[in-house]
Amino acid sequence: MPLVNMKTLLADAQKGNYAVGSFSVANLEMILGVVKAAEETRSPIILQIAEVRLNHSPLAIIGPAMLAAAKNATVPVAVHLDHGTTIECIGQALRLGFTSVMFDGSHLSVEENIAKTKEVVALAKGYGAAVEAEIGCVGGSEDGSVDIAMRCTSPDQAKIFSERTGVDALAIAIGNAHGFYKDAPELRFDILDKVHSSVDVPLVLHGGTGIEPEDFIRCHQNGIKKINIATATFAAAEGKAREGYEKGTIKGYYDLHQAEIAGAYENAKKHMEIFYSVGKAE
Ligand code: 13P
């Protein structure tokens, strides 16, 4: 099964009424663990990395590893740049062969966000890649470095934004935030319903870590077709390693390597079941 375009994966998810998990990865172990879960559950997936994480995992190195994992997988895998903020980085991901990019203009005025998103859509078109953008503002930042206030998406703006930019996927803010939630999130399903009834493009939920299974299900039954999971993957890989040290089962580097793979695998598999993507790779 080849590397695929995110647009195709999300169109299939719209038809089949499920969501595709978009899992952030930081190293080879996480890539291996997430792909293992996808192959075992026969789930289509998206492997992603955010621009802000590239100081730790340079795109020129992790990008080709993500693409190679997708090309060698037995299930459809799209490879995505998450929260692209600069044309340089977005261009680098496209040149490497990423099948989609996100342009995050959520901090800009709506007009500026539309203008810059259109630039990215035009650029990506030359590579046959899909584009995700954000309207409204998801709380926090992808790596927790900035405490950005959540600003719920206006359904009217979402409609105008999607029509004027021609994006393939639209991230919305409905009470969701990146990182661990301090209090249980109360998602604004009233906003989701309004956006879903007026916008045709697949919707994206960021800030997946800590959202309850019943809320995920309500989201993917109402237009959310891509769900981003980052912090939970990192925490699962790290937690499994810590458990191994505490129990004394990690005796050398390759035990640590296996523990990280196992953590990423278990976390991804759990989410694929909640997203109803199991068996949808066929
Ligand atoms: P979490 O870190 O909350 O899972 O958010 C992931 C995300 O939205 C990445 O863009």
PDB file of C-alpha atoms and ligand atoms in Angstrom:
ATOM      1  CA  MET A   1       0.000   0.000   0.000  1.00  0.00           C
ATOM      2  CA  PRO A   2       1.604   3.268  -1.032  1.00  0.00           C
ATOM      3  CA  LEU A   3       2.184   6.634   0.487  1.00  0.00           C
ATOM      4  CA  VAL A   4      -1.160   8.368  -0.055  1.00  0.00           C
ATOM      5  CA  ASN A   5      -2.575  11.871  -0.210  1.00  0.00           C
ATOM      6  CA  MET A   6      -4.372  13.070   2.920  1.00  0.00           C
ATOM      7  CA  LYS A   7      -7.212  14.329   0.734  1.00  0.00           C
ATOM      8  CA  THR A   8      -8.018  10.756  -0.358  1.00  0.00           C
ATOM      9  CA  LEU A   9      -7.831   9.438   3.210  1.00  0.00           C
ATOM     10  CA  LEU A  10     -10.204  12.125   4.478  1.00  0.00           C
ATOM     11  CA  ALA A  11     -12.646  11.667   1.587  1.00  0.00           C
ATOM     12  CA  ASP A  12     -12.815   7.950   2.442  1.00  0.00           C
ATOM     13  CA  ALA A  13     -13.346   8.832   6.117  1.00  0.00           C
ATOM     14  CA  GLN A  14     -16.244  11.113   5.133  1.00  0.00           C
ATOM     15  CA  LYS A  15     -17.860   8.274   3.188  1.00  0.00           C
ATOM     16  CA  GLY A  16     -17.199   5.670   5.877  1.00  0.00           C
ATOM     17  CA  ASN A  17     -18.070   7.882   8.866  1.00  0.00           C
ATOM     18  CA  TYR A  18     -14.880   7.588  10.878  1.00  0.00           C
ATOM     19  CA  ALA A  19     -11.811   9.738  11.595  1.00  0.00           C
ATOM     20  CA  VAL A  20      -8.201   9.215  10.612  1.00  0.00           C
ATOM     21  CA  GLY A  21      -5.694   9.489  13.463  1.00  0.00           C
ATOM     22  CA  SER A  22      -2.891  11.940  12.731  1.00  0.00           C
ATOM     23  CA  PHE A  23      -0.053  10.936  15.021  1.00  0.00           C
ATOM     24  CA  SER A  24       2.886  13.209  15.774  1.00  0.00           C
ATOM     25  CA  VAL A  25       6.225  11.417  15.783  1.00  0.00           C
ATOM     26  CA  ALA A  26       9.626  12.551  16.998  1.00  0.00           C
ATOM     27  CA  ASN A  27      11.892   9.599  16.266  1.00  0.00           C
ATOM     28  CA  LEU A  28      12.174   6.218  14.579  1.00  0.00           C
ATOM     29  CA  GLU A  29      10.681   4.366  17.554  1.00  0.00           C
ATOM     30  CA  MET A  30       7.456   6.386  17.420  1.00  0.00           C
ATOM     31  CA  ILE A  31       7.217   5.962  13.650  1.00  0.00           C
ATOM     32  CA  LEU A  32       7.618   2.180  14.045  1.00  0.00           C
ATOM     33  CA  GLY A  33       5.108   1.954  16.916  1.00  0.00           C
ATOM     34  CA  VAL A  34       2.383   3.977  15.180  1.00  0.00           C
ATOM     35  CA  VAL A  35       2.776   2.121  11.861  1.00  0.00           C
ATOM     36  CA  LYS A  36       2.716  -1.226  13.695  1.00  0.00           C
ATOM     37  CA  ALA A  37      -0.624  -0.286  15.307  1.00  0.00           C
ATOM     38  CA  ALA A  38      -2.021   0.810  11.934  1.00  0.00           C
ATOM     39  CA  GLU A  39      -0.960  -2.406  10.220  1.00  0.00           C
ATOM     40  CA  GLU A  40      -2.303  -4.601  12.997  1.00  0.00           C
ATOM     41  CA  THR A  41      -5.677  -2.843  13.130  1.00  0.00           C
ATOM     42  CA  ARG A  42      -5.800  -2.259   9.345  1.00  0.00           C
ATOM     43  CA  SER A  43      -6.249   1.482   9.905  1.00  0.00           C
ATOM     44  CA  PRO A  44      -5.332   4.260   7.480  1.00  0.00           C
ATOM     45  CA  ILE A  45      -3.205   6.855   9.289  1.00  0.00           C
ATOM     46  CA  ILE A  46      -1.365  10.136   8.970  1.00  0.00           C
ATOM     47  CA  LEU A  47       2.190  10.532  10.287  1.00  0.00           C
ATOM     48  CA  GLN A  48       2.923  14.151  11.141  1.00  0.00           C
ATOM     49  CA  ILE A  49       5.537  16.421  12.650  1.00  0.00           C
ATOM     50  CA  ALA A  50       5.111  20.081  13.602  1.00  0.00           C
ATOM     51  CA  GLU A  51       7.504  22.814  12.461  1.00  0.00           C
ATOM     52  CA  VAL A  52       8.200  23.773  16.092  1.00  0.00           C
ATOM     53  CA  ARG A  53       9.581  20.256  16.785  1.00  0.00           C
ATOM     54  CA  LEU A  54      12.163  20.358  14.006  1.00  0.00           C
ATOM     55  CA  ASN A  55      14.875  21.723  16.306  1.00  0.00           C
ATOM     56  CA  HIS A  56      14.821  18.280  17.928  1.00  0.00           C
ATOM     57  CA  SER A  57      14.136  16.158  14.835  1.00  0.00           C
ATOM     58  CA  PRO A  58      15.469  17.899  11.686  1.00  0.00           C
ATOM     59  CA  LEU A  59      13.064  17.659   8.775  1.00  0.00           C
ATOM     60  CA  ALA A  60      15.807  16.611   6.348  1.00  0.00           C
ATOM     61  CA  ILE A  61      16.374  13.491   8.490  1.00  0.00           C
ATOM     62  CA  ILE A  62      13.024  12.564  10.017  1.00  0.00           C
ATOM     63  CA  GLY A  63      11.065  13.535   6.880  1.00  0.00           C
ATOM     64  CA  PRO A  64      12.636  10.826   4.666  1.00  0.00           C
ATOM     65  CA  ALA A  65      12.197   8.288   7.514  1.00  0.00           C
ATOM     66  CA  MET A  66       8.466   9.108   7.755  1.00  0.00           C
ATOM     67  CA  LEU A  67       8.108   8.840   3.983  1.00  0.00           C
ATOM     68  CA  ALA A  68       9.995   5.528   3.872  1.00  0.00           C
ATOM     69  CA  ALA A  69       7.791   4.128   6.645  1.00  0.00           C
ATOM     70  CA  ALA A  70       4.692   5.149   4.656  1.00  0.00           C
ATOM     71  CA  LYS A  71       5.982   3.623   1.420  1.00  0.00           C
ATOM     72  CA  ASN A  72       6.786   0.346   3.192  1.00  0.00           C
ATOM     73  CA  ALA A  73       3.537   0.116   5.165  1.00  0.00           C
ATOM     74  CA  THR A  74       0.819  -2.385   4.280  1.00  0.00           C
ATOM     75  CA  VAL A  75      -1.895   0.223   4.998  1.00  0.00           C
ATOM     76  CA  PRO A  76      -2.431   3.701   3.472  1.00  0.00           C
ATOM     77  CA  VAL A  77      -0.276   6.334   5.205  1.00  0.00           C
ATOM     78  CA  ALA A  78      -0.190  10.075   4.477  1.00  0.00           C
ATOM     79  CA  VAL A  79       2.797  12.169   5.613  1.00  0.00           C
ATOM     80  CA  HIS A  80       1.962  15.637   6.874  1.00  0.00           C
ATOM     81  CA  LEU A  81       3.708  18.794   8.109  1.00  0.00           C
ATOM     82  CA  ASP A  82       1.795  20.021  11.168  1.00  0.00           C
ATOM     83  CA  HIS A  83       1.555  23.729  12.110  1.00  0.00           C
ATOM     84  CA  GLY A  84       3.697  25.054   9.288  1.00  0.00           C
ATOM     85  CA  THR A  85       4.258  28.742   9.872  1.00  0.00           C
ATOM     86  CA  THR A  86       6.935  29.625   7.321  1.00  0.00           C
ATOM     87  CA  ILE A  87       6.940  29.212   3.550  1.00  0.00           C
ATOM     88  CA  GLU A  88      10.556  27.950   3.798  1.00  0.00           C
ATOM     89  CA  CYS A  89       9.599  25.009   5.995  1.00  0.00           C
ATOM     90  CA  ILE A  90       6.413  24.247   4.062  1.00  0.00           C
ATOM     91  CA  GLY A  91       8.425  24.324   0.816  1.00  0.00           C
ATOM     92  CA  GLN A  92      11.034  21.946   2.284  1.00  0.00           C
ATOM     93  CA  ALA A  93       8.342  19.446   3.320  1.00  0.00           C
ATOM     94  CA  LEU A  94       6.760  19.607  -0.139  1.00  0.00           C
ATOM     95  CA  ARG A  95      10.111  19.105  -1.872  1.00  0.00           C
ATOM     96  CA  LEU A  96      10.772  16.055   0.321  1.00  0.00           C
ATOM     97  CA  GLY A  97       7.463  14.556  -0.838  1.00  0.00           C
ATOM     98  CA  PHE A  98       5.122  15.187   2.105  1.00  0.00           C
ATOM     99  CA  THR A  99       1.609  14.557   0.826  1.00  0.00           C
ATOM    100  CA  SER A 100       0.068  17.395   2.866  1.00  0.00           C
ATOM    101  CA  VAL A 101       1.012  20.481   4.828  1.00  0.00           C
ATOM    102  CA  MET A 102      -0.771  22.600   7.387  1.00  0.00           C
ATOM    103  CA  PHE A 103      -0.458  26.357   7.240  1.00  0.00           C
ATOM    104  CA  ASP A 104      -1.257  27.796  10.665  1.00  0.00           C
ATOM    105  CA  GLY A 105      -2.349  31.403  10.289  1.00  0.00           C
ATOM    106  CA  SER A 106      -4.576  31.295  13.362  1.00  0.00           C
ATOM    107  CA  HIS A 107      -2.630  34.198  14.936  1.00  0.00           C
ATOM    108  CA  LEU A 108      -3.233  36.437  11.899  1.00  0.00           C
ATOM    109  CA  SER A 109      -6.278  38.511  11.014  1.00  0.00           C
ATOM    110  CA  VAL A 110      -8.839  36.564   8.987  1.00  0.00           C
ATOM    111  CA  GLU A 111      -7.937  38.465   5.809  1.00  0.00           C
ATOM    112  CA  GLU A 112      -4.192  37.814   6.284  1.00  0.00           C
ATOM    113  CA  ASN A 113      -4.892  34.176   7.140  1.00  0.00           C
ATOM    114  CA  ILE A 114      -6.913  33.813   3.916  1.00  0.00           C
ATOM    115  CA  ALA A 115      -4.216  35.521   1.792  1.00  0.00           C
ATOM    116  CA  LYS A 116      -1.332  33.423   3.191  1.00  0.00           C
ATOM    117  CA  THR A 117      -3.350  30.190   3.091  1.00  0.00           C
ATOM    118  CA  LYS A 118      -4.098  30.841  -0.598  1.00  0.00           C
ATOM    119  CA  GLU A 119      -0.350  31.219  -1.222  1.00  0.00           C
ATOM    120  CA  VAL A 120       0.260  27.837   0.409  1.00  0.00           C
ATOM    121  CA  VAL A 121      -2.603  26.208  -1.524  1.00  0.00           C
ATOM    122  CA  ALA A 122      -1.062  27.481  -4.798  1.00  0.00           C
ATOM    123  CA  LEU A 123       2.403  26.237  -3.773  1.00  0.00           C
ATOM    124  CA  ALA A 124       1.155  22.797  -2.672  1.00  0.00           C
ATOM    125  CA  LYS A 125      -0.823  22.356  -5.879  1.00  0.00           C
ATOM    126  CA  GLY A 126       2.453  22.220  -7.824  1.00  0.00           C
ATOM    127  CA  TYR A 127       3.406  19.148  -5.772  1.00  0.00           C
ATOM    128  CA  GLY A 128      -0.032  17.519  -5.825  1.00  0.00           C
ATOM    129  CA  ALA A 129      -0.148  17.919  -2.035  1.00  0.00           C
ATOM    130  CA  ALA A 130      -3.159  18.704   0.161  1.00  0.00           C
ATOM    131  CA  VAL A 131      -3.450  21.685   2.523  1.00  0.00           C
ATOM    132  CA  GLU A 132      -4.937  22.044   6.008  1.00  0.00           C
ATOM    133  CA  ALA A 133      -5.464  25.470   7.578  1.00  0.00           C
ATOM    134  CA  GLU A 134      -6.941  26.762  10.833  1.00  0.00           C
ATOM    135  CA  ILE A 135      -9.728  29.250  11.499  1.00  0.00           C
ATOM    136  CA  GLY A 136     -10.369  30.397  15.039  1.00  0.00           C
ATOM    137  CA  CYS A 137      -7.529  29.496  17.382  1.00  0.00           C
ATOM    138  CA  VAL A 138      -6.839  26.176  19.143  1.00  0.00           C
ATOM    139  CA  GLY A 139      -5.600  26.826  22.683  1.00  0.00           C
ATOM    140  CA  GLY A 140      -1.929  26.503  23.690  1.00  0.00           C
ATOM    141  CA  SER A 141       0.865  25.785  21.218  1.00  0.00           C
ATOM    142  CA  GLU A 142       1.886  22.437  19.771  1.00  0.00           C
ATOM    143  CA  ASP A 143       4.960  22.159  22.024  1.00  0.00           C
ATOM    144  CA  GLY A 144       3.497  23.995  25.028  1.00  0.00           C
ATOM    145  CA  SER A 145       6.022  26.833  24.685  1.00  0.00           C
ATOM    146  CA  VAL A 146       3.374  29.552  24.330  1.00  0.00           C
ATOM    147  CA  ASP A 147       0.157  29.891  26.302  1.00  0.00           C
ATOM    148  CA  ILE A 148      -2.165  30.867  23.458  1.00  0.00           C
ATOM    149  CA  ALA A 149      -5.775  31.573  24.454  1.00  0.00           C
ATOM    150  CA  MET A 150      -8.358  29.435  22.705  1.00  0.00           C
ATOM    151  CA  ARG A 151     -10.706  31.416  20.416  1.00  0.00           C
ATOM    152  CA  CYS A 152     -13.706  29.460  19.167  1.00  0.00           C
ATOM    153  CA  THR A 153     -14.268  29.306  15.435  1.00  0.00           C
ATOM    154  CA  SER A 154     -17.051  31.448  14.019  1.00  0.00           C
ATOM    155  CA  PRO A 155     -19.182  29.184  11.771  1.00  0.00           C
ATOM    156  CA  ASP A 156     -19.724  32.077   9.327  1.00  0.00           C
ATOM    157  CA  GLN A 157     -15.979  32.720   9.075  1.00  0.00           C
ATOM    158  CA  ALA A 158     -15.315  28.991   8.623  1.00  0.00           C
ATOM    159  CA  LYS A 159     -17.622  28.919   5.598  1.00  0.00           C
ATOM    160  CA  ILE A 160     -16.092  32.037   4.017  1.00  0.00           C
ATOM    161  CA  PHE A 161     -12.563  30.823   4.805  1.00  0.00           C
ATOM    162  CA  SER A 162     -13.032  27.395   3.249  1.00  0.00           C
ATOM    163  CA  GLU A 163     -14.700  28.810   0.137  1.00  0.00           C
ATOM    164  CA  ARG A 164     -12.108  31.526  -0.447  1.00  0.00           C
ATOM    165  CA  THR A 165      -9.006  29.436   0.242  1.00  0.00           C
ATOM    166  CA  GLY A 166      -9.986  26.090  -1.286  1.00  0.00           C
ATOM    167  CA  VAL A 167      -8.288  24.157   1.539  1.00  0.00           C
ATOM    168  CA  ASP A 168      -8.628  20.374   1.702  1.00  0.00           C
ATOM    169  CA  ALA A 169      -9.066  20.201   5.496  1.00  0.00           C
ATOM    170  CA  LEU A 170     -10.057  22.798   8.059  1.00  0.00           C
ATOM    171  CA  ALA A 171      -8.924  22.845  11.697  1.00  0.00           C
ATOM    172  CA  ILE A 172     -11.441  24.436  14.020  1.00  0.00           C
ATOM    173  CA  ALA A 173     -11.452  25.554  17.640  1.00  0.00           C
ATOM    174  CA  ILE A 174     -14.358  24.271  19.725  1.00  0.00           C
ATOM    175  CA  GLY A 175     -12.853  24.331  23.220  1.00  0.00           C
ATOM    176  CA  ASN A 176      -9.884  22.114  22.340  1.00  0.00           C
ATOM    177  CA  ALA A 177      -6.278  22.909  23.273  1.00  0.00           C
ATOM    178  CA  HIS A 178      -2.829  21.399  22.776  1.00  0.00           C
ATOM    179  CA  GLY A 179      -1.125  19.493  25.586  1.00  0.00           C
ATOM    180  CA  PHE A 180      -2.606  18.077  28.781  1.00  0.00           C
ATOM    181  CA  TYR A 181      -5.868  19.778  29.814  1.00  0.00           C
ATOM    182  CA  LYS A 182      -5.860  21.362  33.275  1.00  0.00           C
ATOM    183  CA  ASP A 183      -9.634  20.821  33.516  1.00  0.00           C
ATOM    184  CA  ALA A 184     -11.677  18.363  31.472  1.00  0.00           C
ATOM    185  CA  PRO A 185     -12.421  20.066  28.134  1.00  0.00           C
ATOM    186  CA  GLU A 186     -16.006  21.015  27.427  1.00  0.00           C
ATOM    187  CA  LEU A 187     -16.259  20.879  23.687  1.00  0.00           C
ATOM    188  CA  ARG A 188     -18.695  23.247  21.963  1.00  0.00           C
ATOM    189  CA  PHE A 189     -20.706  20.749  19.933  1.00  0.00           C
ATOM    190  CA  ASP A 190     -23.146  23.544  19.071  1.00  0.00           C
ATOM    191  CA  ILE A 191     -20.342  25.238  17.102  1.00  0.00           C
ATOM    192  CA  LEU A 192     -19.230  21.955  15.538  1.00  0.00           C
ATOM    193  CA  ASP A 193     -22.807  21.271  14.346  1.00  0.00           C
ATOM    194  CA  LYS A 194     -23.078  24.717  12.741  1.00  0.00           C
ATOM    195  CA  VAL A 195     -19.671  24.456  11.017  1.00  0.00           C
ATOM    196  CA  HIS A 196     -20.412  20.919   9.859  1.00  0.00           C
ATOM    197  CA  SER A 197     -23.724  21.922   8.305  1.00  0.00           C
ATOM    198  CA  SER A 198     -22.245  24.840   6.356  1.00  0.00           C
ATOM    199  CA  VAL A 199     -18.738  23.617   5.412  1.00  0.00           C
ATOM    200  CA  ASP A 200     -18.141  20.678   3.069  1.00  0.00           C
ATOM    201  CA  VAL A 201     -14.426  20.123   3.663  1.00  0.00           C
ATOM    202  CA  PRO A 202     -13.315  17.545   6.248  1.00  0.00           C
ATOM    203  CA  LEU A 203     -12.807  19.159   9.665  1.00  0.00           C
ATOM    204  CA  VAL A 204      -9.758  18.659  11.893  1.00  0.00           C
ATOM    205  CA  LEU A 205      -9.606  18.401  15.678  1.00  0.00           C
ATOM    206  CA  HIS A 206      -6.292  19.445  17.231  1.00  0.00           C
ATOM    207  CA  GLY A 207      -5.443  18.916  20.892  1.00  0.00           C
ATOM    208  CA  GLY A 208      -6.576  15.278  20.971  1.00  0.00           C
ATOM    209  CA  THR A 209      -4.677  14.377  24.157  1.00  0.00           C
ATOM    210  CA  GLY A 210      -7.094  14.141  27.081  1.00  0.00           C
ATOM    211  CA  ILE A 211     -10.357  14.245  25.146  1.00  0.00           C
ATOM    212  CA  GLU A 212     -12.820  11.613  26.359  1.00  0.00           C
ATOM    213  CA  PRO A 213     -13.706   8.705  24.018  1.00  0.00           C
ATOM    214  CA  GLU A 214     -17.410   9.697  23.883  1.00  0.00           C
ATOM    215  CA  ASP A 215     -16.439  13.240  22.830  1.00  0.00           C
ATOM    216  CA  PHE A 216     -14.116  11.893  20.122  1.00  0.00           C
ATOM    217  CA  ILE A 217     -16.959   9.738  18.812  1.00  0.00           C
ATOM    218  CA  ARG A 218     -19.400  12.641  18.809  1.00  0.00           C
ATOM    219  CA  CYS A 219     -16.790  14.694  16.917  1.00  0.00           C
ATOM    220  CA  HIS A 220     -16.120  12.121  14.205  1.00  0.00           C
ATOM    221  CA  GLN A 221     -19.807  11.438  13.720  1.00  0.00           C
ATOM    222  CA  ASN A 222     -20.255  15.189  13.093  1.00  0.00           C
ATOM    223  CA  GLY A 223     -17.678  16.193  10.511  1.00  0.00           C
ATOM    224  CA  ILE A 224     -14.301  15.802  12.235  1.00  0.00           C
ATOM    225  CA  LYS A 225     -12.310  13.497   9.965  1.00  0.00           C
ATOM    226  CA  LYS A 226      -8.704  14.079  11.111  1.00  0.00           C
ATOM    227  CA  ILE A 227      -7.784  13.966  14.793  1.00  0.00           C
ATOM    228  CA  ASN A 228      -4.332  15.074  15.956  1.00  0.00           C
ATOM    229  CA  ILE A 229      -2.609  13.240  18.782  1.00  0.00           C
ATOM    230  CA  ALA A 230       0.811  14.455  19.908  1.00  0.00           C
ATOM    231  CA  THR A 231       1.354  14.790  23.679  1.00  0.00           C
ATOM    232  CA  ALA A 232      -0.247  11.391  24.381  1.00  0.00           C
ATOM    233  CA  THR A 233       2.182   9.687  21.977  1.00  0.00           C
ATOM    234  CA  PHE A 234       5.227  11.325  23.548  1.00  0.00           C
ATOM    235  CA  ALA A 235       3.938  10.596  27.067  1.00  0.00           C
ATOM    236  CA  ALA A 236       3.182   6.951  26.206  1.00  0.00           C
ATOM    237  CA  ALA A 237       6.652   6.356  24.742  1.00  0.00           C
ATOM    238  CA  GLU A 238       8.344   8.052  27.686  1.00  0.00           C
ATOM    239  CA  GLY A 239       6.031   6.425  30.246  1.00  0.00           C
ATOM    240  CA  LYS A 240       6.677   2.927  28.950  1.00  0.00           C
ATOM    241  CA  ALA A 241      10.414   3.560  29.168  1.00  0.00           C
ATOM    242  CA  ARG A 242      10.107   4.884  32.730  1.00  0.00           C
ATOM    243  CA  GLU A 243       8.027   1.841  33.720  1.00  0.00           C
ATOM    244  CA  GLY A 244      10.726  -0.387  32.242  1.00  0.00           C
ATOM    245  CA  TYR A 245      13.434   1.277  34.318  1.00  0.00           C
ATOM    246  CA  GLU A 246      11.300   1.079  37.475  1.00  0.00           C
ATOM    247  CA  LYS A 247      10.568  -2.622  36.928  1.00  0.00           C
ATOM    248  CA  GLY A 248      14.145  -3.320  35.912  1.00  0.00           C
ATOM    249  CA  THR A 249      13.153  -4.714  32.509  1.00  0.00           C
ATOM    250  CA  ILE A 250      15.274  -2.194  30.625  1.00  0.00           C
ATOM    251  CA  LYS A 251      18.808  -3.479  30.815  1.00  0.00           C
ATOM    252  CA  GLY A 252      20.282  -1.854  27.748  1.00  0.00           C
ATOM    253  CA  TYR A 253      19.629   0.510  24.856  1.00  0.00           C
ATOM    254  CA  TYR A 254      17.552  -1.884  22.756  1.00  0.00           C
ATOM    255  CA  ASP A 255      15.187  -2.595  25.666  1.00  0.00           C
ATOM    256  CA  LEU A 256      14.626   1.175  25.796  1.00  0.00           C
ATOM    257  CA  HIS A 257      14.080   1.198  22.016  1.00  0.00           C
ATOM    258  CA  GLN A 258      11.463  -1.574  22.341  1.00  0.00           C
ATOM    259  CA  ALA A 259       9.724   0.175  25.246  1.00  0.00           C
ATOM    260  CA  GLU A 260       9.318   3.386  23.230  1.00  0.00           C
ATOM    261  CA  ILE A 261       7.918   1.467  20.272  1.00  0.00           C
ATOM    262  CA  ALA A 262       5.484  -0.344  22.596  1.00  0.00           C
ATOM    263  CA  GLY A 263       4.306   2.914  24.189  1.00  0.00           C
ATOM    264  CA  ALA A 264       3.666   4.588  20.828  1.00  0.00           C
ATOM    265  CA  TYR A 265       1.960   1.429  19.539  1.00  0.00           C
ATOM    266  CA  GLU A 266      -0.425   1.045  22.497  1.00  0.00           C
ATOM    267  CA  ASN A 267      -1.430   4.702  22.447  1.00  0.00           C
ATOM    268  CA  ALA A 268      -2.030   4.747  18.677  1.00  0.00           C
ATOM    269  CA  LYS A 269      -4.008   1.488  18.736  1.00  0.00           C
ATOM    270  CA  LYS A 270      -6.291   2.752  21.498  1.00  0.00           C
ATOM    271  CA  HIS A 271      -7.074   5.872  19.489  1.00  0.00           C
ATOM    272  CA  MET A 272      -7.662   3.998  16.227  1.00  0.00           C
ATOM    273  CA  GLU A 273     -10.356   1.966  17.977  1.00  0.00           C
ATOM    274  CA  ILE A 274     -12.068   5.116  19.308  1.00  0.00           C
ATOM    275  CA  PHE A 275     -11.833   6.788  15.887  1.00  0.00           C
ATOM    276  CA  TYR A 276     -13.572   3.765  14.220  1.00  0.00           C
ATOM    277  CA  SER A 277     -10.742   3.582  11.669  1.00  0.00           C
ATOM    278  CA  VAL A 278     -10.061  -0.104  12.443  1.00  0.00           C
ATOM    279  CA  GLY A 279     -10.481  -2.256   9.316  1.00  0.00           C
ATOM    280  CA  LYS A 280     -10.900   0.775   7.065  1.00  0.00           C
ATOM    281  CA  ALA A 281      -7.563   0.254   5.281  1.00  0.00           C
ATOM    282  CA  GLU A 282      -9.029  -2.456   3.050  1.00  0.00           C
TER     283      GLU A 282
HETATM  284  P1  13P B   1      -2.073  17.176  21.669  1.00  0.00           P
HETATM  285  O1  13P B   1      -0.639  17.384  21.981  1.00  0.00           O
HETATM  286  O2  13P B   1      -2.985  17.783  22.661  1.00  0.00           O
HETATM  287  O3  13P B   1      -2.412  15.740  21.408  1.00  0.00           O
HETATM  288  O4  13P B   1      -2.373  17.976  20.317  1.00  0.00           O
HETATM  289  C1  13P B   1      -1.881  17.486  19.121  1.00  0.00           C
HETATM  290  C2  13P B   1      -2.051  18.452  18.025  1.00  0.00           C
HETATM  291  O5  13P B   1      -3.093  19.040  17.857  1.00  0.00           O
HETATM  292  C3  13P B   1      -0.924  18.658  17.138  1.00  0.00           C
HETATM  293  O6  13P B   1      -1.173  19.619  16.183  1.00  0.00           O
END
